Phi, psi and omega in degrees: 000127184282170186296319182297316179294321178298318180298317181294320179296320179295321178295318177298317181298321179296320179294316179297321178296320179296327182271005181289343178268130182302325181293319179290325176296320178295321178300315179297319177303314181296321184286343175291343181258341180172169179278146182222148172279158176305324178296319178294324177293317179300319179295318181294324184267341180058047175230161184300154183295329180293327176288322176300315179299317179298312182296320179294322178296321179295314180294324179291320179296329178278359178077021185264336180228160172221163182236148177221152180281143175294137176286343180270292180255103186295348177280345182263143175239158176238145180255135178219159177288144172286164183300327182250026184304319185263001181293134177086000180282339172261161182304140181266194181294142184254334186191169170256147182217129172282321179205147177255130178242120178265136188231132166224184185291305188266347185053039183242354182210280189301310183290327176295313179297320181298315181296320179292320177294320179302319182297341180276347185234352185220147175275350176288127181300156179226152175216172177216155179203164180235145176290332176218078190297142177282175180283334183204164176292142180297135179307323180297326178291318177296322182290318180292326176296320178294317180298327183261008180058040178257120180298119180213004186288159174061030174251162176215157183296148178234146173288138182302320181298335180277348186251320194284140170237167182294338184267359183284148173266114190260130175237112175276135183242015172214148185295321181300313180294319181298315182287334175287320181280339181072225186268012184286341178277159178275319180224153174229131174245116183276088185245122181301151181282114181289339180296326181296324179275312174085356184273160175301321182298321180295317178291323177296320179294319177297316179302312183295321180292318176297318180299318180295313183293321180293320178298328179281325183280320189307315181291348185260001174250136175248154184289134176246114183259017187273351183228145174284162178230163171285167176301135183285137174242097182294000000 
C-alpha cells in the first residue's frame, strides 16, 4: 500500500471515529443545512457546553469543521463544515482494471447481462465467459434484455479460457463458477441462477440485482492502461 493511499485511509478512519458518537453525528447533520454558533448547537442538542466544546474539538481535529468569527458580534463564532468534510465517508476506489470479465458457469444469462450492463455505465471494457459454456444464450436473458432496452442480440456463450487474460479484473456472478475457480477472482456476487426458475420475474430480479451491484462498483474502479487485453466479448 503506497503512502498516499495510507494517508487517505487514515483520514477516512479519523472521520469515522469522530462520527462514532451520536452527538457528533447530529452536529454534522445540523451543519449540512447551515452554520451554527456553539450556543445554537448546545440548544439543539440540549447537552452541557463543556460537552459541546469537546465534540467540536474532536470534529475539528478530524478536519470536518472550521470556525469563523461573526462580522457582527466579534465575540461570537460560527461553526461550518469544511469543503471536504464528507469526503471519504463512503467506500473509495478499490482497484485499477484494464478490463472487467464477468463469469458464470454457462455464460448464458448472468455474466452476459452483467457485461452488457457494465458497458452502459463505464468506459472500462467488459467481457464475459463461462466455466462450462452453454450452446446459446438463455431465451429469458434475451427477453429481459429486450424488455429493458439493453443491447444483447447476436451474442453467444464463450469459454472463460478463451476470454481471460492475466490482467483482467474478474467478477464471478454465480456460486458454482466462484467455487470452481477458488480465489482466482477479484470479486464474487452470489446471484441465483434465473435459468433454473425460468420465469420473467426471476430474470427481472437478476437484472435488477446486477444493475444495482454494477452501479456501485463502476465508480470504484479506475482504468489501468498498463496491460494489453484480448478482444472484448460483451
